[in-house]
Coordinates of C-alpha atoms in Angstrom, one line a residue:
X3 CA 105.9 113.1 84.7
X4 CA 105.0 112.1 88.2
X5 CA 102.2 109.6 89.1
X6 CA 100.1 112.4 90.3
X7 CA 100.4 114.4 87.1
X8 CA 99.8 111.2 85.0
X9 CA 96.7 110.3 87.1
X10 CA 95.3 113.8 86.6
X11 CA 95.8 113.5 82.8
X12 CA 94.1 110.2 82.9
X13 CA 91.3 111.6 84.8
X14 CA 90.7 114.2 82.0
X15 CA 91.0 111.5 79.4
X16 CA 88.7 109.0 81.2
X17 CA 85.5 110.5 79.6
X18 CA 87.1 110.2 76.2
X19 CA 87.9 106.6 76.9
X20 CA 84.4 105.9 78.1
X21 CA 82.9 107.3 75.0
X22 CA 84.8 105.1 72.7
X23 CA 82.3 102.8 70.8
X24 CA 82.4 99.1 71.5
X25 CA 83.7 98.4 68.0
X26 CA 86.8 100.5 68.7
X27 CA 87.4 99.0 72.1
X28 CA 87.0 95.5 70.7
X29 CA 89.3 96.2 67.8
X30 CA 91.9 97.4 70.2
X31 CA 91.7 94.1 72.1
X32 CA 92.0 92.2 68.8
X33 CA 95.1 94.3 67.9
X34 CA 96.6 93.6 71.3
X35 CA 96.1 89.8 70.9
X36 CA 97.9 89.9 67.5
X37 CA 100.7 92.1 69.0
X38 CA 101.3 89.6 71.8
X39 CA 101.6 86.7 69.5
X40 CA 103.9 88.6 67.1
X41 CA 106.1 89.7 70.1
X42 CA 106.2 86.4 71.8
X43 CA 110.0 85.9 71.4
X44 CA 110.7 89.2 73.1
X45 CA 108.2 88.2 75.9
X46 CA 109.8 84.8 76.5
X47 CA 113.3 86.3 76.5
X48 CA 112.3 88.9 79.1
X49 CA 110.6 86.2 81.2
X50 CA 113.7 84.0 81.1
X51 CA 115.6 87.0 82.5
X52 CA 113.0 87.3 85.3
X53 CA 113.1 83.6 86.1
X54 CA 117.0 83.7 86.2
X55 CA 116.9 86.7 88.6
X56 CA 114.3 84.9 90.8
X57 CA 116.6 81.9 91.1
X58 CA 119.6 84.1 92.0
X59 CA 117.5 86.0 94.7
X60 CA 116.0 82.8 96.1
X61 CA 112.4 83.8 95.4
X62 CA 110.0 81.4 97.0
X63 CA 108.7 78.6 94.8
X64 CA 105.1 79.7 95.1
X65 CA 106.1 83.1 93.6
X66 CA 108.2 81.5 90.9
X67 CA 105.3 79.4 89.7
X68 CA 103.3 82.5 89.2
X69 CA 105.9 84.5 87.3
X70 CA 106.5 81.9 84.6
X71 CA 105.1 83.0 81.3
X72 CA 105.6 80.4 78.5
X73 CA 103.8 79.5 75.3
X74 CA 101.0 77.8 77.1
X75 CA 100.4 80.8 79.3
X76 CA 100.4 83.1 76.2
X77 CA 97.9 80.8 74.4
X78 CA 95.6 81.0 77.4
X79 CA 96.0 84.7 77.7
X80 CA 95.2 85.4 74.1
X81 CA 92.2 83.1 74.3
X82 CA 91.0 85.1 77.2
X83 CA 91.2 88.3 75.2
X84 CA 89.3 86.7 72.3
X85 CA 86.5 85.6 74.7
X86 CA 86.4 89.1 76.2
X87 CA 85.9 90.5 72.7
X88 CA 82.9 88.2 72.3
X89 CA 81.2 89.3 75.5
X90 CA 78.3 91.8 75.1
X91 CA 79.1 95.4 75.6
X92 CA 77.8 96.6 79.0
X93 CA 78.9 100.3 78.8
X94 CA 76.0 102.7 78.7
X95 CA 73.5 99.9 79.1
X96 CA 70.1 101.0 80.3
X97 CA 69.3 99.3 83.5
X98 CA 65.8 100.7 84.1
X99 CA 63.5 103.5 83.0
X100 CA 60.9 104.9 85.4
X101 CA 58.4 107.7 84.8
X102 CA 58.2 109.7 88.0
X103 CA 55.5 111.9 86.6
X104 CA 54.2 112.8 83.2
X105 CA 57.1 114.2 81.2
X106 CA 59.6 113.4 84.0
X107 CA 61.6 110.3 83.2
X108 CA 64.4 108.7 85.2
X109 CA 66.9 106.4 83.5
X110 CA 69.7 104.4 85.2
X111 CA 72.6 103.7 82.9
X112 CA 75.8 101.7 83.4
X113 CA 79.1 103.6 82.9
X114 CA 82.8 103.0 83.5
X115 CA 84.2 103.7 86.9
X116 CA 86.9 106.1 85.4
X117 CA 90.6 105.7 86.5
X118 CA 91.5 102.4 88.2
X119 CA 94.8 101.7 89.9
X120 CA 95.7 98.0 90.0
X121 CA 98.7 96.8 92.1
X122 CA 99.2 93.1 91.5
X123 CA 101.4 90.2 92.3
X124 CA 104.2 88.6 90.2
X125 CA 101.9 87.2 87.4
X126 CA 102.7 88.6 83.9
X127 CA 99.3 87.2 82.6
X128 CA 97.6 89.4 85.3
X129 CA 98.9 92.5 83.5
X130 CA 97.3 91.5 80.2
X131 CA 94.0 90.5 81.8
X132 CA 93.7 93.7 83.8
X133 CA 94.6 95.9 80.9
X134 CA 92.2 94.1 78.6
X135 CA 89.3 94.3 81.0
X136 CA 89.8 97.9 81.6
X137 CA 89.8 98.6 77.8
X138 CA 86.7 96.5 77.3
X139 CA 84.9 98.3 80.2
X140 CA 86.0 101.8 79.0
X141 CA 88.2 102.5 82.0
X142 CA 91.7 104.0 82.1
X143 CA 94.2 102.0 84.2
X144 CA 97.3 102.5 86.1
X145 CA 99.2 99.2 86.4
X146 CA 101.9 98.3 88.9
X147 CA 103.1 94.8 88.8
X148 CA 105.5 92.9 91.1
X149 CA 109.2 93.6 90.8
X150 CA 109.9 89.9 90.2
X151 CA 108.3 90.2 86.8
X152 CA 109.6 93.7 85.8
X153 CA 111.3 92.6 82.6
X154 CA 108.3 90.6 81.3
X155 CA 105.8 93.2 82.3
X156 CA 107.7 96.0 80.6
X157 CA 107.7 94.1 77.3
X158 CA 104.0 93.2 77.7
X159 CA 103.0 96.7 78.5
X160 CA 105.0 98.1 75.6
X161 CA 103.2 95.8 73.1
X162 CA 99.8 96.5 74.6
X163 CA 100.1 100.2 74.8
X164 CA 101.4 100.4 71.2
X165 CA 98.5 98.4 69.9
X166 CA 96.0 100.5 71.9
X167 CA 97.4 103.8 70.5
X168 CA 97.3 102.4 66.9
X169 CA 93.6 101.5 67.6
X170 CA 92.7 105.0 68.4
X171 CA 92.3 104.9 72.2
X172 CA 93.2 108.0 74.2
X173 CA 96.9 108.7 75.0
X174 CA 96.3 108.4 78.7
X175 CA 94.1 105.2 78.7
X176 CA 97.0 103.1 80.2
X177 CA 100.1 103.7 82.3
X178 CA 102.6 101.4 83.8
X179 CA 104.2 102.3 87.1
X180 CA 107.5 100.6 87.4
X181 CA 109.1 101.9 90.6
X182 CA 108.1 100.7 94.1
X183 CA 108.1 104.2 95.5
X184 CA 105.4 105.1 93.0
X185 CA 102.9 103.1 95.0
X186 CA 103.0 105.8 97.8
X187 CA 102.4 108.5 95.1
X188 CA 99.5 106.5 93.7
X189 CA 97.9 106.1 97.1
X190 CA 97.8 109.9 97.4
X191 CA 95.9 110.5 94.1
X192 CA 92.4 110.5 95.6
X193 CA 91.4 113.4 93.5
X194 CA 92.2 111.5 90.2
X195 CA 92.0 107.8 90.8
X196 CA 88.5 106.4 91.4
X197 CA 89.3 102.9 92.6
X198 CA 92.3 100.8 93.8
X199 CA 92.5 97.0 93.3
X200 CA 95.4 95.5 95.2
X201 CA 96.4 91.9 94.8
X202 CA 99.0 90.4 97.1
X203 CA 99.6 89.4 100.7
X204 CA 97.2 90.1 103.5
X205 CA 99.8 92.6 105.0
X206 CA 100.1 94.4 101.7
X207 CA 96.4 94.7 101.1
X208 CA 95.9 96.0 104.6
X209 CA 98.7 98.5 104.1
X210 CA 96.9 99.8 100.9
X211 CA 93.6 100.1 102.7
X212 CA 95.1 102.0 105.7
X213 CA 97.1 104.5 103.7
X214 CA 94.7 105.9 101.1
X215 CA 91.5 107.8 100.8
X216 CA 90.8 106.1 97.5
X217 CA 88.1 103.4 97.6
X218 CA 89.8 99.9 97.7
X219 CA 88.4 96.6 96.3
X220 CA 90.1 93.3 96.6
X221 CA 91.0 90.5 98.9
X222 CA 94.0 89.5 101.0
X223 CA 94.3 85.8 102.0
X224 CA 92.6 82.9 100.2
X225 CA 91.9 80.5 103.1
X226 CA 89.4 78.2 101.2
X227 CA 87.7 75.2 102.8
X228 CA 86.1 71.9 101.7
X229 CA 83.6 70.3 104.1
X230 CA 82.8 66.6 103.6
X231 CA 79.3 66.0 104.9
X232 CA 78.2 62.6 106.2
X233 CA 76.1 62.0 103.1
X234 CA 79.0 62.2 100.6
X235 CA 80.1 60.3 97.5
X236 CA 83.7 59.2 97.9
X237 CA 84.2 58.9 94.2
X238 CA 83.4 62.6 93.9
X239 CA 85.2 63.7 97.1
X240 CA 88.7 62.3 96.3
X241 CA 89.3 63.9 92.9
X242 CA 87.6 67.2 94.0
X243 CA 89.8 67.6 97.1
X244 CA 93.0 66.6 95.2
X245 CA 92.2 69.0 92.4
X246 CA 91.5 71.8 94.8
X247 CA 94.8 71.2 96.6
X248 CA 97.2 70.2 93.9
X249 CA 96.0 71.5 90.4
X250 CA 97.8 74.8 91.2
X251 CA 98.9 75.3 94.8
X252 CA 100.2 78.9 94.6
X253 CA 96.8 80.6 94.1
X254 CA 94.2 82.0 96.3
X255 CA 91.5 79.6 95.3
X256 CA 93.4 76.4 96.2
X257 CA 91.9 74.6 99.2
X258 CA 93.8 75.0 102.5
X259 CA 91.5 73.4 105.1
X260 CA 89.5 70.1 105.0
X261 CA 86.6 69.7 107.4
X262 CA 85.2 66.2 107.8
X263 CA 81.9 65.2 109.4
X264 CA 82.7 62.8 112.3
X265 CA 80.6 60.0 110.5
X266 CA 82.6 60.4 107.3
X267 CA 86.1 60.2 108.6
X268 CA 86.5 56.4 108.5
X269 CA 85.1 56.2 105.0
X270 CA 87.0 59.1 103.6
X271 CA 90.4 59.3 105.2
X272 CA 92.0 56.0 104.2
X273 CA 91.6 56.6 100.4
X274 CA 92.2 60.3 100.8
X275 CA 95.4 59.9 102.7
X276 CA 96.7 57.5 100.0
X277 CA 95.8 60.2 97.4
X278 CA 97.6 62.8 99.4
X279 CA 100.7 60.7 99.6
X280 CA 100.6 60.1 95.9
X281 CA 100.6 63.8 95.3
X282 CA 103.1 64.7 98.0
X283 CA 100.5 66.6 100.1
X284 CA 101.5 67.0 103.7
X285 CA 98.6 66.5 106.0
X286 CA 98.3 68.5 109.3
X287 CA 95.2 67.3 111.3
X288 CA 93.5 67.3 114.6
X289 CA 94.4 64.5 117.0
X290 CA 91.6 62.1 116.1
X291 CA 92.8 62.1 112.5
X292 CA 96.5 62.5 113.1
X293 CA 96.7 59.5 115.4
X294 CA 95.1 57.2 112.8
X295 CA 96.9 58.5 109.7
X296 CA 100.4 59.4 111.0
X297 CA 100.1 63.0 110.1
X298 CA 101.4 66.1 111.8
X299 CA 99.2 67.7 114.6
X300 CA 97.4 70.8 113.4
X301 CA 97.4 74.0 115.4
X302 CA 95.0 76.9 115.5
X303 CA 97.6 78.7 113.5
X304 CA 97.4 76.1 110.7
X305 CA 93.6 76.8 110.4
X306 CA 94.4 80.5 109.9
X307 CA 97.1 79.9 107.3
X308 CA 97.1 80.3 103.6
X309 CA 99.9 77.8 102.7
X310 CA 100.1 78.2 98.9
X311 CA 101.9 74.9 99.1
X312 CA 101.3 71.1 99.1
X313 CA 100.1 71.3 102.7
X314 CA 96.5 70.9 104.0
X315 CA 95.0 71.1 107.5
X316 CA 92.2 68.8 108.5
X317 CA 89.7 68.8 111.3
X318 CA 86.8 66.6 112.4
X319 CA 83.5 68.4 113.0
X320 CA 80.4 67.1 114.7
X321 CA 77.9 68.4 112.2
X322 CA 77.4 70.9 109.3
X323 CA 76.8 73.9 111.6
X324 CA 80.2 73.3 113.3
X325 CA 81.8 73.4 109.9
X326 CA 79.9 76.6 109.0
X327 CA 81.0 78.2 112.2
X328 CA 84.7 77.2 111.6
X329 CA 84.6 78.5 108.0
X330 CA 83.1 81.9 109.0
X331 CA 85.6 82.2 111.8
X332 CA 88.8 81.1 110.1
X333 CA 88.1 81.6 106.5
X334 CA 88.8 84.6 104.3
X335 CA 85.3 84.7 102.7
X336 CA 86.8 83.7 99.3
X337 CA 85.5 80.3 98.2
X338 CA 84.3 77.3 100.2
X339 CA 82.8 74.0 99.2
X340 CA 80.5 71.3 100.6
X341 CA 80.7 67.7 99.3
X342 CA 77.3 66.1 99.9
X343 CA 74.5 64.3 98.1
X344 CA 72.0 65.9 100.5
X345 CA 70.3 68.8 98.7
X346 CA 69.0 70.4 101.9
X347 CA 72.4 70.2 103.5
X348 CA 74.0 71.8 100.5
X349 CA 71.5 74.7 100.4
X350 CA 71.9 75.2 104.2
X351 CA 75.7 75.4 103.8
X352 CA 75.6 77.7 100.8
X353 CA 73.2 80.0 102.5
X354 CA 75.0 80.2 105.8
X355 CA 78.7 80.3 104.7
X356 CA 79.6 84.0 104.4
X357 CA 81.9 83.8 101.3
X358 CA 82.0 85.3 97.8
X359 CA 81.8 81.8 96.4
X360 CA 80.0 78.7 97.8
X361 CA 80.1 75.4 95.9
X362 CA 78.7 71.9 96.0
X363 CA 80.7 68.9 94.8
X364 CA 83.3 70.7 92.8
X365 CA 86.8 72.1 93.1
X366 CA 87.4 75.5 94.6
X367 CA 89.8 76.1 91.7
X368 CA 86.7 77.1 89.6
X369 CA 86.7 80.5 91.4
X370 CA 88.1 82.4 88.5
X371 CA 86.8 85.0 86.1
X372 CA 87.9 83.1 83.0
X373 CA 86.2 79.9 84.3
X374 CA 83.0 81.9 85.1
X375 CA 82.9 83.1 81.5
X376 CA 83.9 86.7 82.3
X377 CA 86.8 86.5 79.8
X378 CA 89.2 87.5 82.5
X379 CA 89.3 89.1 85.9
X380 CA 91.1 92.0 87.7
X381 CA 91.0 90.1 90.9
X382 CA 88.7 88.5 93.5
X383 CA 86.7 90.7 95.9
X384 CA 85.8 89.3 99.3
X385 CA 84.0 92.4 100.3
X386 CA 80.2 92.9 99.9
X387 CA 80.0 96.4 98.4
X388 CA 79.9 97.0 94.6
X389 CA 81.5 93.7 93.4
X390 CA 82.0 90.3 94.9
X391 CA 83.9 87.2 93.8
X392 CA 85.9 87.2 90.6
X393 CA 85.7 90.8 89.3
X394 CA 85.2 90.9 85.5
X395 CA 83.6 93.3 83.1
X396 CA 80.5 94.2 85.2
X397 CA 82.6 94.7 88.3
X398 CA 84.4 97.5 86.5
X399 CA 81.2 99.4 85.8
X400 CA 79.1 101.6 88.0
X401 CA 76.0 103.6 87.0
X402 CA 74.5 107.0 86.8
X403 CA 71.0 108.5 86.9
X404 CA 69.7 110.5 84.0
X405 CA 66.6 112.6 84.6
X406 CA 64.7 113.9 81.6
X407 CA 62.2 116.7 82.4
X408 CA 60.1 119.5 80.8
X409 CA 60.4 122.4 83.2
X410 CA 59.3 120.6 86.4
X411 CA 60.3 122.0 89.8
X412 CA 60.3 120.4 93.2
X413 CA 58.2 123.2 94.8
X414 CA 55.1 121.9 92.9
X415 CA 55.5 118.4 94.4
X416 CA 56.1 119.9 97.9
X417 CA 53.0 122.1 97.7
X418 CA 50.8 119.3 96.4
X419 CA 50.2 120.9 93.1
X420 CA 51.7 117.9 91.4
X421 CA 52.2 114.3 92.6
X422 CA 54.6 111.5 91.6
X423 CA 53.1 108.4 90.1
X424 CA 56.3 106.3 89.7
X425 CA 55.6 104.0 86.8
X426 CA 58.3 101.6 85.4
X427 CA 58.4 101.7 81.6

C-alpha cells in the first residue's frame, strides 16, 4: 500500500479514532508502556545496531547523542506516558456556549485535528512521545523517523502498534513510513493529511514548507539567548548559563548566544569564563570580551548559528533594548532568557522579545513539553498560529462549532422579524 493509499484509509478511520472514549485511549497508552518495558531487550539490541552503524558512517556526535536509547531513556519515556495518562481528557470539551436567540444555541467544542504527519529527527524517544500524544488526543499519525534510528524505531513502532490494536484502536490509527522517498509521497497527501509537523534542520523544515499544500507546524533552528542585565545575581547567573549550555548540548533549547550588559561584564565574565573552561565550553566573543578573556573573536555568522555543541557566542550590549533588538534579529523565536533582579526589566524583556518562550532567571532547557507538565510533546512551534512553544495535548486539538436550532432561518433576521441577543450561558 502506498503512502497516499494509507493516508486515505487513515482519513476514513480518523473519525473512528476521534470517537474512542478517553478510557480506551488511556488503556491503550497503559498497554503501550507495559509493552515497551516487556520488549526492552529487543529495543536495546536494535539501538546498539543503530549506534554501531552511526560509528561506521561517522555520524556527527550531536546526532549520536540523540539516537542513544538506554534504560534511563526508556524509564523517562515510560514515565512520560504515565503522566500523559493522568492528564485530563480534552477531546470534545465544551469551550463556550452562546445563545444567539431563543432556541438557537451555539456551542464551540474541541476535537482532534485528524491525520497528522510527523517527520522527526534521530531520537527514538520522539517516536514514542509523538505516537502517545496522538493517541491521547484522538488523532491518527503517520510517523517518519530519521534513518539513523531505523532499527530502534522499527522495534518501538511494532510494540506500540501491537499494543494499540490489542486495545481496540482503529487499524489505521498509526503508520510508520520507513523509506526516505516516502516523504515526497506524504507531502502530496493534502487531501488526506490535515497537518505536518517536521522536526529537523532549518533547510529540511524549509523544504517541507515549500513543497506541500498541507499546513505545516514546527520550528527550524533553536538559536536561544541569555541576556545578563546590569541588576543580576551572579550566584544565579553562573549555574543557569552553564546548565543552559552544557546540560544537553545537542538540543534546540540549549543556549547558543550570551548577551551581557556593559555594566555587568567585569562582574560576570571572570567567574563565568572559569566555569566555561571547567565544562570545556569554547567562548567566541566580541572584541571587548575576547581581548580580556583570551577567547576567539565572534563573527556575525556566529550569532546566527545553532552550534549544538560546547560553543557559545557572547556580545556586550549597551542596554536591555539593544539585547532585545539583537534577539529579535538573530534569534529563532524559540526560547530566550533574562537574568535580572529587576522586575520591571524582566517584564519589559518578556513583553518585547518575540519568542515562543521568554524566561527570567532560569535555564532555557526548561522549554520542553515534559517539563511543562504536558506529558510529552510532538515538537516546538515557533510560529504564532494555532499552537506555540512545546506542542502537547492541547496543540493537537482544534475545535468545531455546533449550532442547535428549532427551525430558524436567516431571512427572519435579515428582514428584522427576529433579532439576535447573544447571551453566553
